[in-house]
Coordinates of C-alpha atoms and ligand atoms in Angstrom, one line a residue:
M1 CA 168.2 15.6 19.1
A2 CA 167.4 16.5 22.8
E3 CA 165.3 13.0 23.1
K4 CA 169.0 11.6 22.4
H5 CA 170.3 13.1 25.7
K6 CA 167.7 10.4 27.6
V7 CA 169.7 7.7 26.5
P8 CA 172.0 6.9 29.4
R9 CA 175.7 6.8 28.2
T10 CA 177.7 3.9 28.2
T11 CA 180.8 4.2 29.9
E12 CA 181.9 0.3 30.0
L13 CA 183.6 -0.2 26.6
E14 CA 184.0 -3.8 25.2
F15 CA 186.3 -5.1 22.5
G16 CA 189.6 -2.9 23.7
G17 CA 187.5 0.1 23.5
T18 CA 188.7 3.5 21.3
L19 CA 192.2 1.1 20.4
G20 CA 189.9 -1.6 19.5
A21 CA 187.6 -0.2 17.1
L22 CA 190.5 1.7 15.5
C23 CA 192.4 -1.4 15.3
L24 CA 189.8 -4.2 14.4
P25 CA 188.4 -2.6 11.2
V26 CA 191.6 -2.8 10.1
L27 CA 193.1 -6.0 11.6
L28 CA 189.7 -8.1 11.1
P29 CA 190.2 -8.0 7.2
L30 CA 193.8 -8.4 7.0
T31 CA 193.2 -11.2 9.1
V32 CA 191.0 -12.5 6.2
L33 CA 193.2 -12.0 3.4
Y34 CA 196.3 -13.7 5.5
L35 CA 194.2 -16.9 6.1
L36 CA 193.2 -16.8 2.2
L37 CA 196.1 -16.4 1.1
S38 CA 198.1 -19.0 3.4
C39 CA 195.2 -21.4 1.8
R40 CA 196.3 -21.1 -1.0
T41 CA 199.9 -22.2 -0.3
P42 CA 201.4 -25.4 -1.4
D43 CA 202.3 -26.5 2.5
A44 CA 199.4 -24.1 4.0
S45 CA 201.6 -22.5 6.5
L46 CA 200.9 -19.7 8.7
F47 CA 203.9 -18.5 8.7
P48 CA 206.1 -16.8 7.4
P49 CA 203.4 -14.4 6.0
P50 CA 202.2 -15.1 2.6
S51 CA 203.1 -12.1 0.4
L52 CA 200.8 -10.2 -0.5
P53 CA 199.7 -10.3 -4.8
P54 CA 199.4 -7.4 -7.1
P55 CA 196.0 -5.3 -6.4
A56 CA 194.5 -6.6 -9.9
Q57 CA 194.3 -9.6 -8.1
L58 CA 192.7 -8.1 -5.1
W59 CA 190.2 -6.3 -6.3
L60 CA 187.9 -6.7 -9.3
P61 CA 184.7 -4.8 -9.7
E62 CA 182.9 -7.6 -10.9
T63 CA 183.2 -9.6 -7.8
L64 CA 181.5 -6.3 -6.2
L65 CA 178.6 -6.4 -8.6
L66 CA 178.0 -10.2 -8.3
L67 CA 177.8 -9.5 -4.3
L68 CA 175.8 -6.6 -4.5
G69 CA 173.7 -9.1 -6.8
W70 CA 173.5 -11.7 -4.4
G71 CA 172.3 -9.6 -1.7
A72 CA 169.7 -8.5 -4.1
L73 CA 168.6 -11.5 -4.6
Q74 CA 168.8 -12.5 -0.6
G75 CA 167.0 -9.3 -0.2
G76 CA 163.9 -10.4 -2.6
L77 CA 163.6 -13.6 -0.9
Y78 CA 163.3 -11.8 2.7
L79 CA 160.8 -9.8 0.7
L80 CA 158.5 -12.5 -0.3
P81 CA 155.4 -13.0 1.4
I82 CA 155.7 -16.7 2.7
G83 CA 156.2 -17.7 6.1
K84 CA 154.7 -16.8 9.1
V85 CA 155.6 -13.1 10.9
A86 CA 157.0 -13.4 14.3
E87 CA 157.4 -10.6 16.9
G88 CA 160.8 -10.0 18.6
M89 CA 161.9 -9.3 22.3
V90 CA 159.8 -6.4 23.6
L91 CA 161.9 -2.9 23.1
R92 CA 162.2 -0.3 25.6
D93 CA 159.5 1.7 24.7
G94 CA 157.5 -1.4 25.2
T95 CA 157.1 -2.3 21.6
R96 CA 158.0 -5.5 19.6
L97 CA 159.3 -5.1 16.0
K98 CA 157.8 -7.8 13.7
Y99 CA 159.9 -10.2 11.5
P100 CA 159.5 -12.2 8.3
I101 CA 160.1 -16.2 9.3
N102 CA 161.4 -17.2 5.2
G103 CA 164.9 -17.9 5.5
F104 CA 164.4 -21.4 5.1
S105 CA 162.3 -21.0 2.4
A106 CA 164.8 -18.4 1.2
L107 CA 167.4 -21.2 1.1
L108 CA 165.5 -23.8 -0.5
I109 CA 165.0 -21.2 -3.1
T110 CA 168.2 -20.8 -3.7
G111 CA 169.0 -24.6 -4.1
G112 CA 166.2 -24.8 -6.3
L113 CA 167.5 -21.8 -8.2
L114 CA 171.0 -23.6 -8.0
A115 CA 169.8 -26.8 -9.1
V116 CA 168.6 -25.4 -12.7
A117 CA 171.4 -22.8 -13.0
L118 CA 174.4 -25.7 -12.9
P119 CA 173.4 -28.0 -15.3
C120 CA 173.2 -24.9 -17.5
G121 CA 176.5 -24.4 -16.8
L122 CA 176.4 -21.8 -14.2
P123 CA 180.6 -22.1 -13.5
L124 CA 180.6 -22.3 -9.6
G125 CA 184.5 -22.8 -9.9
Y126 CA 184.3 -19.0 -10.3
V127 CA 184.1 -18.8 -6.6
Y128 CA 186.9 -20.7 -5.7
D129 CA 189.3 -18.8 -8.7
H130 CA 187.7 -15.6 -7.5
M131 CA 188.1 -16.0 -3.3
L132 CA 190.5 -13.2 -3.2
P133 CA 188.6 -10.5 -4.8
L134 CA 185.6 -12.1 -3.3
A135 CA 186.8 -11.5 0.0
V136 CA 187.8 -7.8 -0.7
S137 CA 184.5 -6.7 -2.1
A138 CA 182.7 -8.3 0.8
G139 CA 185.1 -6.3 3.3
V140 CA 184.1 -2.9 0.9
I141 CA 180.5 -3.4 1.1
S142 CA 180.5 -4.2 5.1
L143 CA 182.6 -1.0 5.5
S144 CA 180.0 0.9 3.5
L145 CA 177.3 -0.4 4.9
S146 CA 178.0 0.3 8.7
L147 CA 179.5 4.0 7.4
L148 CA 175.6 4.1 6.0
L149 CA 174.4 3.0 9.3
Y150 CA 176.2 5.0 11.9
L151 CA 175.4 8.3 9.4
K152 CA 171.1 6.6 9.7
S153 CA 171.4 6.2 13.6
L154 CA 172.0 9.8 14.1
C155 CA 168.8 10.8 12.8
A156 CA 167.2 7.5 14.6
P157 CA 164.9 8.1 17.8
A158 CA 166.4 7.7 21.3
S159 CA 164.2 4.6 21.6
A160 CA 166.4 3.5 18.4
I161 CA 169.6 3.5 20.2
A162 CA 171.7 0.3 21.3
P163 CA 172.7 1.6 25.3
G164 CA 176.2 -0.2 24.2
G165 CA 177.1 1.7 21.1
N166 CA 175.9 4.9 23.0
T167 CA 179.5 6.1 24.0
G168 CA 179.3 9.3 22.3
N169 CA 182.8 8.5 20.9
P170 CA 181.8 8.2 16.6
L171 CA 184.4 5.9 16.1
Y172 CA 183.3 3.5 18.8
D173 CA 179.8 3.7 18.4
F174 CA 180.7 3.0 14.6
F175 CA 182.2 -0.3 15.4
M176 CA 179.6 -1.6 17.9
G177 CA 176.8 0.3 16.1
H178 CA 174.7 2.9 17.5
E179 CA 171.3 1.6 16.5
L180 CA 170.2 -1.4 18.0
N181 CA 167.3 -2.0 14.9
P182 CA 167.9 0.0 12.1
R183 CA 165.4 -0.5 9.5
I184 CA 164.3 0.5 5.9
G185 CA 160.3 0.3 5.9
S186 CA 159.8 -3.2 7.4
F187 CA 163.2 -4.4 6.2
D188 CA 165.2 -5.3 8.9
L189 CA 169.0 -4.4 8.0
K190 CA 170.6 -6.4 11.2
Y191 CA 168.2 -9.5 11.0
F192 CA 168.5 -9.8 7.1
C193 CA 172.4 -9.5 7.2
E194 CA 172.5 -12.1 10.3
L195 CA 171.4 -15.3 8.6
R196 CA 170.7 -14.5 4.8
P197 CA 173.7 -13.6 2.4
G198 CA 177.0 -14.9 4.6
L199 CA 175.3 -17.8 5.7
I200 CA 173.6 -19.1 2.5
G201 CA 176.9 -17.3 0.7
W202 CA 179.1 -19.7 2.8
V203 CA 177.0 -22.8 1.5
L204 CA 177.8 -21.8 -1.5
I205 CA 181.1 -21.4 -1.2
N206 CA 181.6 -25.0 0.4
L207 CA 179.7 -26.0 -2.6
A208 CA 182.0 -24.3 -4.8
M209 CA 185.1 -26.0 -3.0
L210 CA 183.3 -29.6 -3.8
M211 CA 182.9 -29.0 -7.0
K212 CA 186.3 -28.0 -7.8
E213 CA 187.6 -30.4 -5.5
A214 CA 185.7 -33.0 -8.1
E215 CA 186.9 -30.9 -11.2
L216 CA 190.6 -31.4 -9.8
R217 CA 190.4 -35.0 -9.0
G218 CA 187.3 -36.8 -10.4
S219 CA 185.3 -37.0 -7.5
P220 CA 184.8 -35.3 -4.1
S221 CA 186.6 -36.7 -1.2
L222 CA 185.2 -37.7 2.4
A223 CA 186.7 -35.5 4.1
M224 CA 185.4 -32.8 2.0
I225 CA 181.9 -34.5 1.9
L226 CA 181.6 -34.2 5.3
V227 CA 182.9 -30.7 5.6
N228 CA 180.1 -29.7 3.4
A229 CA 177.1 -32.0 5.2
F230 CA 177.9 -30.9 8.5
Q231 CA 178.2 -26.7 7.7
L232 CA 175.2 -27.3 5.3
L233 CA 173.4 -29.2 8.6
Y234 CA 174.5 -25.7 10.8
V235 CA 173.2 -23.9 8.2
V236 CA 169.9 -25.5 7.8
D237 CA 169.3 -25.8 11.3
A238 CA 169.8 -21.7 11.8
L239 CA 167.2 -20.9 9.9
W240 CA 164.8 -23.7 10.5
N241 CA 164.7 -22.2 14.0
E242 CA 165.2 -18.8 12.8
E243 CA 163.0 -17.3 15.6
A244 CA 165.2 -18.7 17.6
V245 CA 167.8 -15.7 16.4
L246 CA 165.1 -13.1 17.9
T247 CA 166.7 -14.2 21.5
T248 CA 170.1 -13.9 21.0
M249 CA 172.5 -11.3 21.8
D250 CA 172.8 -10.4 18.4
I251 CA 169.5 -8.9 18.3
V252 CA 168.6 -8.1 21.4
Q253 CA 171.4 -6.4 22.5
D254 CA 174.1 -5.4 20.3
G255 CA 173.7 -2.2 17.9
F256 CA 174.4 -3.0 14.1
G257 CA 177.7 -1.5 13.0
F258 CA 180.7 -2.9 11.6
M259 CA 181.4 -5.6 14.0
L260 CA 178.1 -7.1 12.8
A261 CA 178.2 -6.2 9.3
F262 CA 181.8 -7.3 8.6
G263 CA 181.4 -10.3 10.8
D264 CA 177.8 -11.7 9.1
L265 CA 178.9 -10.3 5.5
A266 CA 182.8 -10.9 5.3
W267 CA 184.0 -12.6 7.9
V268 CA 181.4 -16.0 8.1
P269 CA 181.5 -17.1 4.1
Y270 CA 185.4 -16.7 4.2
T271 CA 186.7 -17.9 6.7
Y272 CA 184.0 -20.4 8.4
S273 CA 184.5 -21.7 4.5
L274 CA 188.4 -22.3 5.0
Q275 CA 188.4 -25.9 5.5
A276 CA 186.6 -26.8 2.6
H277 CA 188.9 -24.1 0.9
F278 CA 191.9 -26.3 2.2
L279 CA 191.1 -29.5 1.0
V280 CA 190.8 -28.6 -2.7
T281 CA 194.4 -28.3 -2.6
H282 CA 195.4 -30.3 0.4
P283 CA 193.5 -33.4 -0.1
Q284 CA 193.1 -35.5 3.2
E285 CA 192.8 -39.5 3.2
L286 CA 190.1 -40.1 5.8
S287 CA 189.5 -44.0 6.9
A288 CA 185.8 -44.9 7.1
L289 CA 186.4 -45.3 11.3
G290 CA 187.6 -41.9 11.8
A291 CA 184.6 -40.6 9.6
I292 CA 182.2 -42.2 11.8
A293 CA 183.8 -40.5 14.6
I294 CA 184.2 -37.5 13.6
A295 CA 180.2 -37.7 12.4
A296 CA 179.6 -39.0 16.1
L297 CA 181.0 -36.0 17.4
N298 CA 179.4 -33.8 15.1
A299 CA 176.1 -35.3 15.8
L300 CA 176.6 -34.8 19.9
G301 CA 177.7 -31.8 19.8
Y302 CA 174.3 -30.7 17.6
F303 CA 172.1 -32.5 19.9
I304 CA 173.5 -30.4 22.7
F305 CA 173.3 -27.0 20.9
R306 CA 169.9 -27.5 19.4
R307 CA 168.2 -28.8 22.8
A308 CA 170.2 -25.9 25.1
N309 CA 168.7 -23.4 22.2
S310 CA 165.5 -24.5 21.7
E311 CA 164.9 -24.8 25.4
K312 CA 165.9 -21.2 26.7
N313 CA 164.3 -20.0 23.7
L314 CA 160.9 -22.0 24.4
F315 CA 161.2 -20.5 27.9
R316 CA 161.7 -17.4 26.8
R317 CA 158.7 -16.9 24.5
D318 CA 156.5 -18.9 26.8
P319 CA 157.5 -19.6 30.6
S320 CA 154.1 -21.9 30.5
D321 CA 155.2 -24.1 27.8
P322 CA 154.5 -28.0 28.8
R323 CA 157.7 -28.7 27.2
V324 CA 159.6 -26.3 29.5
S325 CA 157.3 -25.6 32.7
G326 CA 158.6 -28.6 34.8
L327 CA 162.0 -26.8 34.9
E328 CA 163.0 -25.6 38.1
T329 CA 163.8 -21.9 38.1
I330 CA 164.6 -18.7 40.2
A331 CA 163.1 -15.8 40.3
T332 CA 164.7 -12.0 39.6
A333 CA 164.1 -8.3 40.4
T334 CA 162.9 -8.1 36.5
G335 CA 160.1 -10.3 36.7
K336 CA 162.1 -12.9 34.1
R337 CA 162.9 -16.1 35.6
L338 CA 166.3 -17.8 35.3
L339 CA 166.5 -21.6 34.6
V340 CA 168.4 -23.8 36.9
S341 CA 167.6 -27.2 35.8
G342 CA 167.3 -28.8 32.1
W343 CA 170.5 -27.8 30.1
W344 CA 171.0 -24.3 31.6
G345 CA 171.5 -26.6 34.7
F346 CA 173.9 -28.4 33.5
V347 CA 176.8 -25.6 32.7
R348 CA 176.2 -22.1 32.1
H349 CA 176.5 -22.2 28.5
P350 CA 175.4 -25.5 27.2
N351 CA 174.6 -24.3 23.4
Y352 CA 178.5 -22.7 23.3
L353 CA 179.6 -26.6 24.4
G354 CA 177.6 -28.2 21.9
D355 CA 179.1 -25.7 19.1
L356 CA 182.6 -26.4 20.4
M357 CA 182.3 -29.9 19.7
M358 CA 181.2 -29.1 16.3
A359 CA 184.0 -26.5 15.5
L360 CA 185.7 -29.4 16.4
A361 CA 184.3 -32.0 13.8
W362 CA 184.7 -29.6 11.3
S363 CA 188.4 -29.6 11.6
L364 CA 189.2 -32.8 12.2
P365 CA 188.2 -34.3 8.7
C366 CA 191.4 -32.1 7.5
G367 CA 193.7 -34.0 8.9
L368 CA 196.3 -33.4 11.8
S369 CA 199.0 -32.2 9.6
H370 CA 198.2 -28.2 9.5
L371 CA 197.3 -25.3 12.0
L372 CA 195.4 -23.9 9.3
P373 CA 191.8 -25.6 9.2
Y374 CA 191.7 -25.5 12.9
F375 CA 191.7 -22.1 13.0
Y376 CA 188.4 -21.6 13.0
V377 CA 187.8 -23.9 16.2
L378 CA 191.1 -22.1 18.0
Y379 CA 189.3 -18.3 17.0
F380 CA 185.8 -19.8 18.0
A381 CA 187.0 -20.7 21.3
A382 CA 188.3 -17.7 22.2
L383 CA 184.8 -15.7 20.5
L384 CA 182.7 -18.0 22.8
V385 CA 185.1 -17.1 25.8
H386 CA 185.0 -13.9 25.2
R387 CA 181.1 -13.6 24.5
E388 CA 180.5 -15.7 27.6
A389 CA 182.2 -13.1 29.9
R390 CA 180.0 -10.2 28.1
D391 CA 177.0 -11.9 28.8
E392 CA 177.5 -12.7 32.3
H393 CA 178.7 -9.4 32.9
Q394 CA 175.4 -8.0 31.6
C395 CA 173.3 -10.7 33.0
L396 CA 174.8 -9.7 36.6
R397 CA 173.6 -6.1 36.0
K398 CA 170.4 -7.4 34.8
Y399 CA 169.7 -9.9 37.6
G400 CA 172.2 -9.2 40.4
L401 CA 171.5 -11.5 43.5
S402 CA 169.9 -13.7 41.5
W403 CA 172.8 -14.0 38.7
E404 CA 175.0 -14.9 41.6
R405 CA 172.5 -17.6 42.6
Y406 CA 172.9 -19.2 39.6
C407 CA 176.6 -18.9 39.4
E408 CA 176.3 -20.5 42.6
R409 CA 174.1 -23.7 41.6
V410 CA 175.9 -23.9 38.2
P411 CA 179.6 -23.0 38.8
Y412 CA 181.0 -23.9 35.1
R413 CA 180.3 -21.6 32.5
I414 CA 180.6 -23.7 29.5
I415 CA 182.6 -27.4 30.0
P416 CA 181.9 -28.8 33.2
Y417 CA 184.2 -29.6 35.5
L418 CA 187.2 -27.9 33.6
Y419 CA 185.7 -23.9 32.8
Ligands
LIG501 P1 172.3 -17.0 24.0 O1 171.9 -17.8 23.5 O2 173.4 -17.9 25.2 O3 172.0 -15.9 25.1 C1 172.2 -15.9 26.4 C2 170.8 -14.8 27.3 O4 170.3 -16.0 27.3 C3 171.5 -14.6 28.4 O5 171.9 -12.9 28.0 C4 170.3 -14.5 28.9 O6 169.5 -13.3 28.4 C5 169.9 -15.4 28.3 N1 170.0 -16.5 30.1 C6 171.1 -16.9 30.3 N2 170.8 -17.9 31.2 C7 169.7 -18.5 31.3 C8 169.1 -19.3 32.1 N3 169.7 -20.1 33.2 N4 167.9 -19.2 32.2 C9 166.9 -18.5 31.2 N5 167.5 -17.8 30.3 C10 169.3 -17.2 30.3 O7 173.4 -16.0 23.6 P2 174.0 -16.3 22.0 O8 173.7 -15.0 21.3 O9 175.7 -15.7 22.6 O10 174.0 -17.4 21.1 C11 173.2 -18.2 20.3 C12 173.8 -19.2 20.0 O11 174.2 -18.6 18.8 C13 174.3 -20.2 20.4 O12 174.7 -21.4 20.3 C14 175.9 -19.4 20.2 O13 176.8 -20.7 20.1 C15 175.6 -19.3 18.5 N6 176.8 -18.8 17.9 C16 177.3 -18.9 16.7 C17 178.2 -18.0 16.3 C18 179.2 -18.4 15.5 O14 179.6 -17.7 15.0 N7 179.0 -19.9 14.8 C19 178.5 -17.1 16.7 C20 177.7 -16.6 18.1 C21 177.0 -17.1 18.7 P3 167.8 -12.5 29.1 O15 167.6 -13.1 30.2 O16 167.9 -11.4 28.8 O17 166.9 -13.4 28.1

């Protein structure tokens, strides 16, 4: 324990500090339930709040077993010795962790298994019929996992502690994550949860919604096909570029606690699939011209998002890479340099700009008559504004004057001439 005191205690609390850490683990699951229940009402209205169904409709042990089975399948695929092994960023103790890069293979194998199981009668419509107990089970799994993670972190060495989740306040540290990269052997729990069960699960839920719509109305609508295609592209991209996740805030900076566990395992699959869920019972007419315009918005957003993320990832991995070595940079006292031309000279978070454009394109197929399918884009804008502020704060602390110079050179945060 004496060694642990060497880790500096954090005094700057995020997400509303202790109050946030107390309220968010209750409010976030309630929000998921609220959205799912609203989505099922005939007018998909957010007000007045839908009434809570009886416990038997919220809790089913079989959905818990199903999700545990799903996690075990994805865990097995994670362990398959296929694909390359990449090194993460340098840790405080000077070492680097190794990560398997086989998420895309996991997606393909899952797709192959589905292709075999669906014609054999796999009842995917079950997912639509049991969205509530599935989401509740995902919440139970996230909570149990975060409690175990917190207990595990108490035995972790000082070098493994996440500075942002090291306040000494157990509630806050449980929420933010006390240990940076908790592992069982070589199995990295945060990295696994970040891109596998929740993200691939989101694609599966979307597909289940598409099949349910086809079952109800004979064929899937254009709106449903677009939502499925756009979000599939996003997940395929994330898994194809899996290595890039190793330079993101979630992996480099944030500990693994309730915030990330619930986000990855419950929030992402059950709220990001809201548009497809909404379309099952609220069909929308979409003209060919409308579909083309929305697809163009998604394509432009994707282009900006991908280029910006790849540019920064390449630069951070190898600044002498010919694809980024010609870009203008400024030096910092840490030895790392900051890009001031290319995408990162356009705005300070070009990747967020592209991501937001895609978020809008995912909601537009649901028409303009309801607010509910726009939940994602509204929530995501708030998340990215907050995330951007957190990142700026960290970068100012890391790079000091050099960061201020960067902000002078690139004055806009996410949207040029606006924000
Ligand atoms: P970023 O990938 O934007 O990384 C931020 C880090 O990049 C900074 O901390 C800094 O780290 C480095 N950096 C910042 N400016 C520069 C610069 N000018 N030159 C070089 N390096 C710079 O962080 P996120 O993890 O927030 O986002 C990753 C992706 O994930 C984004 O595309 C985002 O939209 C997406 N995302 C999606 C979510 C979803 O739910 N769909 C949720 C959250 C994120 P350092 O200098 O230490 O390398």
